[in-house]
Short mmCIF file of C-alpha atoms and ligand atoms in Angstrom, two decimals:
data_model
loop_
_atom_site.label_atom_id
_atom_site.label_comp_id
_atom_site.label_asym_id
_atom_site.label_seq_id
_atom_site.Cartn_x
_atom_site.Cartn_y
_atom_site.Cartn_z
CA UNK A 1 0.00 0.00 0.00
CA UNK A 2 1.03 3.72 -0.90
CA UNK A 3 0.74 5.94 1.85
CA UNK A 4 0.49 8.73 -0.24
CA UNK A 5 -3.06 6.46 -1.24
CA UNK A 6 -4.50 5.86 2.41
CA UNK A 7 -7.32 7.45 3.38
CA UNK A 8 -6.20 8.42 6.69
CA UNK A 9 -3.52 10.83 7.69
CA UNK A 10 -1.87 11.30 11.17
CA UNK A 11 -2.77 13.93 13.51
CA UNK A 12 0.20 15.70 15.37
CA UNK A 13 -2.17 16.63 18.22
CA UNK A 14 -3.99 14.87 20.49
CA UNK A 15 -8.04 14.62 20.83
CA UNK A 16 -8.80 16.98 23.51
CA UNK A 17 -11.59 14.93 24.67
CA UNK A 18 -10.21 11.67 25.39
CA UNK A 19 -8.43 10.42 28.24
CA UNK A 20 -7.73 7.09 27.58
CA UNK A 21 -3.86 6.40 25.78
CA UNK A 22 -5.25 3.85 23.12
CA UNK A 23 -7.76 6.27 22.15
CA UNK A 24 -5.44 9.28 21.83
CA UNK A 25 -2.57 7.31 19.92
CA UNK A 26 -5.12 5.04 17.50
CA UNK A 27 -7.20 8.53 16.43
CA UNK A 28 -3.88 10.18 16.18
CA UNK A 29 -2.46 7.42 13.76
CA UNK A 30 -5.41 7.29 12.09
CA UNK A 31 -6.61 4.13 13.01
CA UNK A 32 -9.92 4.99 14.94
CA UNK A 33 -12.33 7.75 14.47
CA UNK A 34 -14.00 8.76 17.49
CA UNK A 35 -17.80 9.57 16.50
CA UNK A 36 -18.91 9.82 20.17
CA UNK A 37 -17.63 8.43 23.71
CA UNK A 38 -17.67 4.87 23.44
CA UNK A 39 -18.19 4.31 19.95
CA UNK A 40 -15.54 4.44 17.38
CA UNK A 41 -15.46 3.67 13.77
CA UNK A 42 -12.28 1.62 12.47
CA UNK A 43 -10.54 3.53 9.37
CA UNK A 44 -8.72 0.84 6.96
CA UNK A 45 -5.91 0.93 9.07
CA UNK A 46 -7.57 -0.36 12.00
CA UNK A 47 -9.38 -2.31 10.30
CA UNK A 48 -7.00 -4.62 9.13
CA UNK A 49 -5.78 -5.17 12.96
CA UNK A 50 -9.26 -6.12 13.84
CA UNK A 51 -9.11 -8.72 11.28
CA UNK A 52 -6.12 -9.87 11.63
CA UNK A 53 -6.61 -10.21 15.67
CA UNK A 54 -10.35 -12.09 14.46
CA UNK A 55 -7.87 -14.36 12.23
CA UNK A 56 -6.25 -15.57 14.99
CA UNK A 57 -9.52 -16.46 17.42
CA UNK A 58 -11.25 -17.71 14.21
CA UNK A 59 -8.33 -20.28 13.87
CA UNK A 60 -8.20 -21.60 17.51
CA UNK A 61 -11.94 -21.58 16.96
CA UNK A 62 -12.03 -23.76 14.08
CA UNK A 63 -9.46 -25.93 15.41
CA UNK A 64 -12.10 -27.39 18.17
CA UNK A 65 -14.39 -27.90 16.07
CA UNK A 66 -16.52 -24.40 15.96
CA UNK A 67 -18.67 -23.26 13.14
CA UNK A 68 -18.85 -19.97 12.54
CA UNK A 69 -22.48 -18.16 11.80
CA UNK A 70 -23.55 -14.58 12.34
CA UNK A 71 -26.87 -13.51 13.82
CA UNK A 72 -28.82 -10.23 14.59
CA UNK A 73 -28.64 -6.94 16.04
CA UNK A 74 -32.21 -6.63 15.80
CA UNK A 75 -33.89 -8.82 18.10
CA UNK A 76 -37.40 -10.12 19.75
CA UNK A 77 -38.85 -9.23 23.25
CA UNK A 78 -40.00 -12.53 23.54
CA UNK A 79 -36.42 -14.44 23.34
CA UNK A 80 -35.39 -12.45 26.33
CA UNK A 81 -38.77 -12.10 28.16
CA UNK A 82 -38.29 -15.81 28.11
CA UNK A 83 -35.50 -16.11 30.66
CA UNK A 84 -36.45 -12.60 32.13
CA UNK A 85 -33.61 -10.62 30.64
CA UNK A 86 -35.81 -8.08 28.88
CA UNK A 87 -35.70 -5.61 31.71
CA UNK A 88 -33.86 -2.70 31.96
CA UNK A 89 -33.68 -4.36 35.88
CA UNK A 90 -32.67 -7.25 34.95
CA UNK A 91 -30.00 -6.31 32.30
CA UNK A 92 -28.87 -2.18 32.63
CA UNK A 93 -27.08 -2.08 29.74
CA UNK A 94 -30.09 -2.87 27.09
CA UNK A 95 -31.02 -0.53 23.77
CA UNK A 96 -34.32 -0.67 22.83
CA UNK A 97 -35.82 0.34 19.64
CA UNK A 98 -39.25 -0.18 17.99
CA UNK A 99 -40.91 -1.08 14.51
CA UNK A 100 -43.29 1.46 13.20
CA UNK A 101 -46.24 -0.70 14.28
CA UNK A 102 -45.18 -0.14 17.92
CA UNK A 103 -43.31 -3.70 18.08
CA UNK A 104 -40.74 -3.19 20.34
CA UNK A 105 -37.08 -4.87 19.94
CA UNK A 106 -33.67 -5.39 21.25
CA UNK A 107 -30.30 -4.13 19.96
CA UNK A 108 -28.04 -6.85 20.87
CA UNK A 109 -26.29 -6.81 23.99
CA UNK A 110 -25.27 -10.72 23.75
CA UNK A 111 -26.69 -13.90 21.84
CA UNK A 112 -27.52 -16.40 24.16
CA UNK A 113 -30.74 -16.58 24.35
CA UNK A 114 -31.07 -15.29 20.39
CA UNK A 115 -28.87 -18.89 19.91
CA UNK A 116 -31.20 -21.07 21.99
CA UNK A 117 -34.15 -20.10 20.27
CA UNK A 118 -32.62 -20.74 17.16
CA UNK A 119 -31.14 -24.03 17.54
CA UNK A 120 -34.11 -25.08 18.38
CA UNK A 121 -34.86 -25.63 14.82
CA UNK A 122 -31.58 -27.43 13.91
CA UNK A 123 -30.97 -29.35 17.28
CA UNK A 124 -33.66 -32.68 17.65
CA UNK A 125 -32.08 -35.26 19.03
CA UNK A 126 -28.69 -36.56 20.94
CA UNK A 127 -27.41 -37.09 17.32
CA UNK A 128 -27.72 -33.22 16.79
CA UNK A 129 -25.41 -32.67 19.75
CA UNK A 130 -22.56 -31.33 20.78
CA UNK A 131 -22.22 -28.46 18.52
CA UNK A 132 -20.51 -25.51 18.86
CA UNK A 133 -21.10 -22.34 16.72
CA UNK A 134 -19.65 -18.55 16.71
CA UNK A 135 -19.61 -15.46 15.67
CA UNK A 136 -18.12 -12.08 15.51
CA UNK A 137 -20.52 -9.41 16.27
CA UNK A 138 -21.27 -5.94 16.72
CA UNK A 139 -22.62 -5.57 20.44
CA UNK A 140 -24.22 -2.69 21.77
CA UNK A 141 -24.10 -1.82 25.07
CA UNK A 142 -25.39 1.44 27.02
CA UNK A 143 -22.73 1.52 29.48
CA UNK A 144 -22.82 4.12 32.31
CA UNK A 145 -19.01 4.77 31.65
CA UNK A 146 -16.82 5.21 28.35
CA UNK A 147 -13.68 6.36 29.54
CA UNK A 148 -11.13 3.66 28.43
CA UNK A 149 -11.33 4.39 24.74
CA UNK A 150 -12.01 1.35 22.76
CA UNK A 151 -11.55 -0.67 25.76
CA UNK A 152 -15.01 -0.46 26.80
CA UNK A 153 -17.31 0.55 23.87
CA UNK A 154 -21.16 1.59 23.61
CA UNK A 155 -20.97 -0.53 20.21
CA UNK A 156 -18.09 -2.85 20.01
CA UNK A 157 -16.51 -6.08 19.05
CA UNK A 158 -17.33 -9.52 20.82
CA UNK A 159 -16.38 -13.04 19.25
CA UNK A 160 -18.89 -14.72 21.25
CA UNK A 161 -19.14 -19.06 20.56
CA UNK A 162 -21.61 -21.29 22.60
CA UNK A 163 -21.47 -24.91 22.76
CA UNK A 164 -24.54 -27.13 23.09
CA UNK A 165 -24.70 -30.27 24.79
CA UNK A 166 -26.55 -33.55 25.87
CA UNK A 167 -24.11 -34.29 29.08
CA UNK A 168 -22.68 -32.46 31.99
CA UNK A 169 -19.61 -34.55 31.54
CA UNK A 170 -19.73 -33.28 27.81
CA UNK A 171 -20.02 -29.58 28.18
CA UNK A 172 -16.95 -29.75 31.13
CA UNK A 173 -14.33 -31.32 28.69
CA UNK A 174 -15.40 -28.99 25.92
CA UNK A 175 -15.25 -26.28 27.73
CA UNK A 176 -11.57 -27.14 29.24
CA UNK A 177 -11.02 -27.75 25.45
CA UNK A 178 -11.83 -24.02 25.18
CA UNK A 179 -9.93 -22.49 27.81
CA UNK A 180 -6.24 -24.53 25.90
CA UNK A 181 -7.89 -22.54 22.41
CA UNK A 182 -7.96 -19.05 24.69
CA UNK A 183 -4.20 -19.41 25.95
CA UNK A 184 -2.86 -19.77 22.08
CA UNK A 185 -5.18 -17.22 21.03
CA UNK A 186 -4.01 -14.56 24.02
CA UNK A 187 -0.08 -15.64 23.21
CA UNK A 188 -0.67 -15.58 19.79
CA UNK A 189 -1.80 -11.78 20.45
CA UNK A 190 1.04 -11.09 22.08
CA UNK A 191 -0.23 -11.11 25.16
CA UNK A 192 0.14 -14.48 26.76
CA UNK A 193 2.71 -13.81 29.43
CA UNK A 194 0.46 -11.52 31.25
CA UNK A 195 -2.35 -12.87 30.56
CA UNK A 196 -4.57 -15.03 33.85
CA UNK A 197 -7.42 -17.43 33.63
CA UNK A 198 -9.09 -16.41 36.77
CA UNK A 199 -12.25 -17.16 38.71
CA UNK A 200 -15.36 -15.00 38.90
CA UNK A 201 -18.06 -15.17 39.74
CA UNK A 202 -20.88 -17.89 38.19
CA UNK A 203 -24.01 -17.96 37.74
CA UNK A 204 -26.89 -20.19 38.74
CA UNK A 205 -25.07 -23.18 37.14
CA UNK A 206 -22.09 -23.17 38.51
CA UNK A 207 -19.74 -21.17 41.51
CA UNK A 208 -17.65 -19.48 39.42
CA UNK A 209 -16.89 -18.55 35.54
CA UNK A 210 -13.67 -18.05 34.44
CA UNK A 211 -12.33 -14.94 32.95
CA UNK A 212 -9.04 -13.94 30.99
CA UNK A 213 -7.59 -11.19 32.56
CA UNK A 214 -4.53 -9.52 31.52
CA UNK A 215 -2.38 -7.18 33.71
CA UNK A 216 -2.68 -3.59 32.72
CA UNK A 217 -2.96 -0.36 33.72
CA UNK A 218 -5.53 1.02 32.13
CA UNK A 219 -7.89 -1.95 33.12
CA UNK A 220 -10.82 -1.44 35.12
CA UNK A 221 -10.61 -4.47 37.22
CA UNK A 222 -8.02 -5.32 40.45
CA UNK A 223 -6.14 -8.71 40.10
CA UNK A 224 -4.58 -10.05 43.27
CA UNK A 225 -1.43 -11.69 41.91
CA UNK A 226 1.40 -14.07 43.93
CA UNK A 227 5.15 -13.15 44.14
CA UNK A 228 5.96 -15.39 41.17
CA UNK A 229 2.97 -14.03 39.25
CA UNK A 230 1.84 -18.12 38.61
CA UNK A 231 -1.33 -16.93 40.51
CA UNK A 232 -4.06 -14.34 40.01
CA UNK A 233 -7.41 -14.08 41.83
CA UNK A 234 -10.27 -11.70 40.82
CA UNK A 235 -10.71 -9.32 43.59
CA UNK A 236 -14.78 -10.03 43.34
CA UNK A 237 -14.11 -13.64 44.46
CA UNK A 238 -10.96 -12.84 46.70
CA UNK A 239 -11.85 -15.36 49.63
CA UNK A 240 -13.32 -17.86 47.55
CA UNK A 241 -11.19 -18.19 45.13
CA UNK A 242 -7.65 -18.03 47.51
CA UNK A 243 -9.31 -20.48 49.61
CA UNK A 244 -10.35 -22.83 46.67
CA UNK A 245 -6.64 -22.11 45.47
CA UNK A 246 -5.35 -23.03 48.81
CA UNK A 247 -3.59 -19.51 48.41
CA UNK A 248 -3.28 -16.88 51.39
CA UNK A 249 -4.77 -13.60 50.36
CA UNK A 250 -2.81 -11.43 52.38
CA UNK A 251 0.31 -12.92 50.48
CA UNK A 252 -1.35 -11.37 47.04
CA UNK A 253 -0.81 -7.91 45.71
CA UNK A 254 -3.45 -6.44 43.85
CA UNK A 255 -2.70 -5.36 40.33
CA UNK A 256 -4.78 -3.11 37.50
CA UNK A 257 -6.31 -5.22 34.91
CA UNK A 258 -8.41 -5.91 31.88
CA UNK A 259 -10.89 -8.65 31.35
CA UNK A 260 -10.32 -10.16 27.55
CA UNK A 261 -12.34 -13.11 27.72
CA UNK A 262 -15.08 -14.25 29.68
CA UNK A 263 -16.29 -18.10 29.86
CA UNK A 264 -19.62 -19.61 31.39
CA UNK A 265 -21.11 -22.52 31.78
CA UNK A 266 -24.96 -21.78 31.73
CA UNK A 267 -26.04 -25.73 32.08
CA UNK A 268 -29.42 -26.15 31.70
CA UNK A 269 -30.98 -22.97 32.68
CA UNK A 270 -31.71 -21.63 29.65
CA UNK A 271 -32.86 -24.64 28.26
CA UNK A 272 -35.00 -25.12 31.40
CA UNK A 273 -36.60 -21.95 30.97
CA UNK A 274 -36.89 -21.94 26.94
CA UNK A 275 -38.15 -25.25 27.15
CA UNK A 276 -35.76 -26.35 24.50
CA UNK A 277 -35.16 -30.32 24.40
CA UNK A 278 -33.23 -32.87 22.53
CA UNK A 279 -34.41 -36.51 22.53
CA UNK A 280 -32.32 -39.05 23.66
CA UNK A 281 -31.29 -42.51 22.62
CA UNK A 282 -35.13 -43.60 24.03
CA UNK A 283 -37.44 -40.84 22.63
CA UNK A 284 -37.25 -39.08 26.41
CA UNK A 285 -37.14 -35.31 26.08
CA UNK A 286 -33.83 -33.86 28.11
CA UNK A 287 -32.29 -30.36 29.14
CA UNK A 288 -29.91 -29.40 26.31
CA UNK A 289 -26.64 -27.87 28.32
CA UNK A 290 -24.75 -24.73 27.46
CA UNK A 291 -21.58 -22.54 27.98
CA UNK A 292 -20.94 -19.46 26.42
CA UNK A 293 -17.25 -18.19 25.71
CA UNK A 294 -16.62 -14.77 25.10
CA UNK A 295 -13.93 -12.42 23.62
CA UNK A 296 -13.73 -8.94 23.70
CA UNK A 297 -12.19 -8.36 20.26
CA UNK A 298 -11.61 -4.74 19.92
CA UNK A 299 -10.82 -4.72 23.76
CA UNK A 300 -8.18 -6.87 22.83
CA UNK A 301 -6.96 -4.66 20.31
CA UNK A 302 -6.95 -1.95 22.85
CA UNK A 303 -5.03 -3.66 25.81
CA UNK A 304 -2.26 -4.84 22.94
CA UNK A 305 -1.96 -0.59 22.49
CA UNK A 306 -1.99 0.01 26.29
CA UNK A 307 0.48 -2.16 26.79
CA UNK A 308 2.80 -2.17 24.16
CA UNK A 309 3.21 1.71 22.93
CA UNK A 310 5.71 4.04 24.03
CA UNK A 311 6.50 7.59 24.19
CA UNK A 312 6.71 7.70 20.13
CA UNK A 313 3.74 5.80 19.40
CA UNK A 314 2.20 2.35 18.66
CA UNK A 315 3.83 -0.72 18.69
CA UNK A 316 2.28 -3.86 17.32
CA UNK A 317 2.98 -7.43 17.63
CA UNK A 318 3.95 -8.68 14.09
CA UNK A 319 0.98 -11.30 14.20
CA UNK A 320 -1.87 -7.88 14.75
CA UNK A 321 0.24 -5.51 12.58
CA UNK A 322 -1.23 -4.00 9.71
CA UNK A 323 1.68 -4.29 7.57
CA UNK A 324 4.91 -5.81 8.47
CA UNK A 325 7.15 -3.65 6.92
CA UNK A 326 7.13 0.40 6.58
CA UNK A 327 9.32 1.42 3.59
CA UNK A 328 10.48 5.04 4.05
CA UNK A 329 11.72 7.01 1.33
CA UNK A 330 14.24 10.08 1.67
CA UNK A 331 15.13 11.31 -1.53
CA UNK A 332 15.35 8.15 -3.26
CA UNK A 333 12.31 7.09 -4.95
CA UNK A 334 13.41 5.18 -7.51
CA UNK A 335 15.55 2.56 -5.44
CA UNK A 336 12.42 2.50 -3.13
CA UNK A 337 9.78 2.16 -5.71
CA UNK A 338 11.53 -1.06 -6.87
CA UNK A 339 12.20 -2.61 -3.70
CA UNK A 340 8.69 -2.05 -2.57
CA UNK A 341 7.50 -3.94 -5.47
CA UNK A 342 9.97 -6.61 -4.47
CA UNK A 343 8.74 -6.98 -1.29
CA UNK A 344 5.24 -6.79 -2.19
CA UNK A 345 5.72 -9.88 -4.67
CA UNK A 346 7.79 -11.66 -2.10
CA UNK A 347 4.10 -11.69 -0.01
CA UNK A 348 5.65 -9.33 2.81
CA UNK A 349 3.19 -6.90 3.42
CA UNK A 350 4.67 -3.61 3.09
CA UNK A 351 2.95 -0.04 3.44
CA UNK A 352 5.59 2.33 1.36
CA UNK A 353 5.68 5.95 2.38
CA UNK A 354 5.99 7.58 -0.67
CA UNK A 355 4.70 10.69 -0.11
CA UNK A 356 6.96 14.14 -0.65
CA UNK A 357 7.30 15.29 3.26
CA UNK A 358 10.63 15.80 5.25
CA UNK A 359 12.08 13.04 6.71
CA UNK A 360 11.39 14.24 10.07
CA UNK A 361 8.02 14.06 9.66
CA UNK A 362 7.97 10.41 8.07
CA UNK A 363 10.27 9.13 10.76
CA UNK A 364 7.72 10.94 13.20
CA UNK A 365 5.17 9.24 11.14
CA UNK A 366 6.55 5.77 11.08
CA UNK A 367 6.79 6.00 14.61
CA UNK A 368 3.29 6.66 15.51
CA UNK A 369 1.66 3.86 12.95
CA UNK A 370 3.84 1.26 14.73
CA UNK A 371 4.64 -1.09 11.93
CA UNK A 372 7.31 -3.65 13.25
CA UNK A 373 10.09 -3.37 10.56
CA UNK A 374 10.91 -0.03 9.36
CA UNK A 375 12.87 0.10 6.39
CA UNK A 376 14.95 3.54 5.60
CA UNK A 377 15.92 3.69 1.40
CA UNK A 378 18.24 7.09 1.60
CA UNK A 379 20.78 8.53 -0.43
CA UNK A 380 23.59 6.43 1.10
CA UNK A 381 21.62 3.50 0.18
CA UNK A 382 22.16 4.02 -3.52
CA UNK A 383 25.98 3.46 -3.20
CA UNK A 384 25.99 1.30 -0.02
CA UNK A 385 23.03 -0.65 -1.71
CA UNK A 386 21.51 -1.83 1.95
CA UNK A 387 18.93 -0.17 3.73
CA UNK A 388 18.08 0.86 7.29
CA UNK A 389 15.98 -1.21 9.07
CA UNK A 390 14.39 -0.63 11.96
CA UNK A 391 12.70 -2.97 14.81
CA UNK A 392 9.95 -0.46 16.17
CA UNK A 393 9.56 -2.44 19.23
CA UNK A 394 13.71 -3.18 20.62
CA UNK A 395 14.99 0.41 18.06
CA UNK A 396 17.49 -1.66 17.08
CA UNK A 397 18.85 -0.70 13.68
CA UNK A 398 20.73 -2.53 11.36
CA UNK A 399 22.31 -2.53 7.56
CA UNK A 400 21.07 -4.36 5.76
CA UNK A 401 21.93 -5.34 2.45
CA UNK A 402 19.34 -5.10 -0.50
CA UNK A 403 19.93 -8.52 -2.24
CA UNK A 404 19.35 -9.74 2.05
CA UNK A 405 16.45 -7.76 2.54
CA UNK A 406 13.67 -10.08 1.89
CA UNK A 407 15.11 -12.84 3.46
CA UNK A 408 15.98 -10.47 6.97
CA UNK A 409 11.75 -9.31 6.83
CA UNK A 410 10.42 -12.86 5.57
CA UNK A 411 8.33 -14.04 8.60
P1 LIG B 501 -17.14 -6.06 31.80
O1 LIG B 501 -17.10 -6.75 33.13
O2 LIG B 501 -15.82 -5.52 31.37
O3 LIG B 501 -18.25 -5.06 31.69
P2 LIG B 501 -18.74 -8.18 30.82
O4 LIG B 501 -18.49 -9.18 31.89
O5 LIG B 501 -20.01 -7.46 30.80
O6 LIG B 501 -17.49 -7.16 30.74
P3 LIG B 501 -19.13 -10.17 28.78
O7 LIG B 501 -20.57 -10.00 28.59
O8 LIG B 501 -18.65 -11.37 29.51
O9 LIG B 501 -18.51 -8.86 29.41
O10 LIG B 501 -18.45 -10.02 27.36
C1 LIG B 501 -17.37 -10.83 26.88
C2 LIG B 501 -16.14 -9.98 26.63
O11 LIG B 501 -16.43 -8.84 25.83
C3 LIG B 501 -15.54 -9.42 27.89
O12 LIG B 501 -14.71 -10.36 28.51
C4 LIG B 501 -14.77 -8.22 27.35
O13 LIG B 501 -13.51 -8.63 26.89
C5 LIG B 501 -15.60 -7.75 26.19
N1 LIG B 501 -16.43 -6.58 26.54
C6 LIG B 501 -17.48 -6.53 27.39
N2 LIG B 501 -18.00 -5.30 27.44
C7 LIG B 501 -17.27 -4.55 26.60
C8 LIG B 501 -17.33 -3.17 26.19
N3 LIG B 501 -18.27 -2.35 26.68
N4 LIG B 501 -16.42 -2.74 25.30
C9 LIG B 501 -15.48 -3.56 24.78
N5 LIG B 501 -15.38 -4.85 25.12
C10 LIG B 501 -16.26 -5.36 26.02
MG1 LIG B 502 -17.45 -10.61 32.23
#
C-alpha cells in the first residue's frame, strides 16, 4: 500500500476529549475515528488489525471444532422475556428500539438466548449434539461509563461461541477444550505472558466462571497476583477463590487489569426456561446444556496498544500488525519504488511511504503507525546498496543489504 493512497492521515495533536492512551494514539495514527464516547469507527488501518486479531480467534476456533455463523442486532422481546432478561432491571445495559407498528425490539447486547431459540430448529435429538457455533458481532451496550477508549465501547466487538450439549460430563471437557484454544489465542496476540485465567463469579449453574484477565494499567478491574505471578485471583471472588486455590490472600498484591475473555457454563438454565429439548437414545425429552465463551475483540486490540506503545507511538505485535514492513523514502524514490514492489511480490506486506514530506516528519510518522520493521531507502543507500531497518519495538537498527532484505523481513 502507498501511503500517499490511504485514506487516513496522522494527527500531530492529540483529541482533547479523550483520556484514555489507546484512544489518543489510535485517532492520532489514524486508526480509529471517534464519533462519540464509546463508539468508534475503524478507518482501513484499524481495520485490518481487527481482522487480523479475528484471524487468529477464528483459527483456535475452528481448530475445536466451531462453526462460525452470524446472527442479529435486531432482536425479539419474547427471546429475552423468556429467561427474564428483557428488563432494563434485569440487564442495565439494554437498547431498545421499535418497529413502526409499535413492536418493540432489542439491539443486541449478547446472543444467548437469540442462539437457543434458534437451535431449536436445527438441534432434535442426541445425534444433533454437541455443537458448537460462533460469531463475531457488533454488540451494543449502554454503558454508564466510556472512559477507556475502545476498551469499553457503547458498540463494540465480541467473538462470542456457545457450545450445546446432551451431558454435563460433555459440556466440562469442551469447555476445558476451550480455555487450551484461549491461551494460544491470548499468546498468539502477544499477550500471553500476562495474561490469567481467573475465577469470577458464576451464575446459577455453577460457583464461578472463568475470565481472561490480563495485567494492565488502564484496566478497570483489580487482580490479586502471587510473588511469582503463577497466581491471580479476581478481587470479586478474593476469599473464595484463595481459599479454593489453597492460596493466602494477604500474600497477594493487587494489580490493575483488563478482562479479555469471559467463559460460562450456563447448564441447563436456559434450556430449562426456553423449554428447548433434545431426545435421547429412548425418545425421552432432556435439558440441552450450554456454555458461552466470550472475547472482547476490539478490547483486545486496545489492551495490545496500552500495553505495548511508548512515548513515540504504537507498537504492534507482528501477528496484529497491519503491515509488516514500513518502507520510508528520503530522496530516493526510484531505489524504493523497486524494492517495494519486491517486497510486495515476495508476499511481505509492506505499506511504502511515498509521499513528498521531510524526513522528520515520516520518521515521526513511522513511529506513531507502529509497523514492526521499518525500512529507511536514503541517499547512502544508492551506493551502499543496503537499507536501514528498523525494529519499532527493541529500536534496534541494522544494515542491511538489498539482495538480504527479503530474506531479513520474511516471517
Ligand atoms: P465487563 O465486566 O468488562 O463489563 P462483561 O463481563 O459485561 O465485561 P461479557 O458480557 O462477559 O462482558 O463479554 C465478553 C467480553 O467482551 C468481555 O470479557 C470483554 O472482553 C468484552 N467486553 C465486554 N464489554 C465490553 C465493552 N463495553 N467494550 C469492549 N469490550 C467489552
Ligand atoms: Mg465478564
Amino acid at each position: 500500500m502507498r501511503q500517499s493512497q490511504l485514506f487516513t492521515k496522522t494527527s500531530k495533536t492529540s483529541p482533547k476529549d479523550e483520556v484514555s492512551k489507546n484512544a489518543l494514539l489510535l485517532i492520532r495514527a489514524g486508526y480509529t475515528y471517534k464519533v462519540m464516547p464509546g463508539v468508534y469507527a475503524y478507518t482501513p488501518l484499524g481495520l485490518m488489525v481487527l481482522e487480523k486479531i479475528k484471524q487468529i480467534v477464528r483459527e483456535e476456533m475452528n481448530a475445536i471444532g466451531g462453526q462460525e455463523l452470524i446472527m442479529t442486532n435486531l432482536q425479539r422481546k419474547d427471546t429475552w422475556e423468556s429467561t427474564g432478561r428483557w428488563s432494563d432491571e434485569a440487564v442495565d445495559v439494554w437498547f431498545k428500539t421499535k418497529l413502526q407498528d409499535g413492536t418493540e425490539l432489542g439491539l443486541a447486547w449478547s446472543h444467548e438466548e437469540a442462539i437457543m431459540e434458534m437451535i431449536q430448529r436445527f438441534v432434535e435429538s442426541y445425534k444433533d449434539l454437541p455443537v458448537s457455533v460462533y460469531q463475531f458481532q457488533t454488540k451494543l451496550r449502554n454503558e454508564l461509563r466510556a472512559k477507556s477508549g475502545i476498551m469499553r465501547g457503547r458498540e463494540f466487538v465480541m467473538k462470542d461461541m456457545y457450545s450445546l450439549h446432551a451431558t454435563e460430563a460433555d459440556m466440562d471437557q469442551y469447555y476445558d477444550q476451550v480455555i487450551e484454544a484461549y491461551k494460544k489465542i491470548y499468546a498468539r496476540l502477544g499477550l500471553g505472558n500476562e495474561t490469567y485465567i481467573t475465577f469470577a463469579s458464576g451464575g446459577a449453574f455453577t460457583k464461578f466462571s472463568h475470565e481472561f484477565q490480563t495485567l494492565c494499567d488502564a484496566g478497570e478491574d483489580v487482580l490479586y497476583v502471587n510473588a511469582d505471578k503463577t497466581v491471580a485471583v479476581n478481587e470479586e471472588v478474593l476469599d473464595d477463590a484463595s481459599a479454593q486455590l489453597g492460596v493466602d490472600k494477604n500474600t497477594l498484591v493487587p494489580m490493575k487489569s483488563a478482562e479479555v475473555g469471559n467463559i460460562f457454563k450456563f447448564g441447563t438454565e436456559k434450556s430449562d426456561k426456553m423449554h428447548i429439548v433434545y431426545k435421547d437414545r429412548e425418545g425421552k425429552q432432556q435439558p440441552i446444556y450450554l456454555a458461552s465463551y466470550g472475547i472482547g475483540i476490539t478490547r483486545a486490540m486496545g489492551v495490545i496498544v496500552e500495553k505495548l506503545a511508548d512515548e513515540k507511538g504504537l507498537v504492534w505485535p507482528e501477528s496484529v500488525a497491519p503491515f509488516r514492513v514500513h518502507l520510508l523514502s528520503l530522496d530516493a524514490n526510484e531505489q524504493a519504488e523497486a524494492i517495494y514492489e519486491s517486497l510486495t511480490r515476495a508476499g511481505i506486506e509492506t505499506i511504502y511511504d511515498d509521499r513528498s514530506v521531510n524526513a522528520g516528519e515520516k520518521f515521526a510518522d513511522s513511529d506513531l503507525l507502529g509497523i514492526p520493521y521499518h525500512v529507511v531507502i536514503g541517499k547512502r543507500s544508492l551506493e551502499s546498496k543496503k537499507a536501514e531497518v528498523k525494529h519499532r519495538q527493541t529500536k534496534k537498527t541494522e544494515e542491511v543489504s538489498f539482495s538480504e532484505l527479503i530474506d531479513y523481513l520474511q516471517p
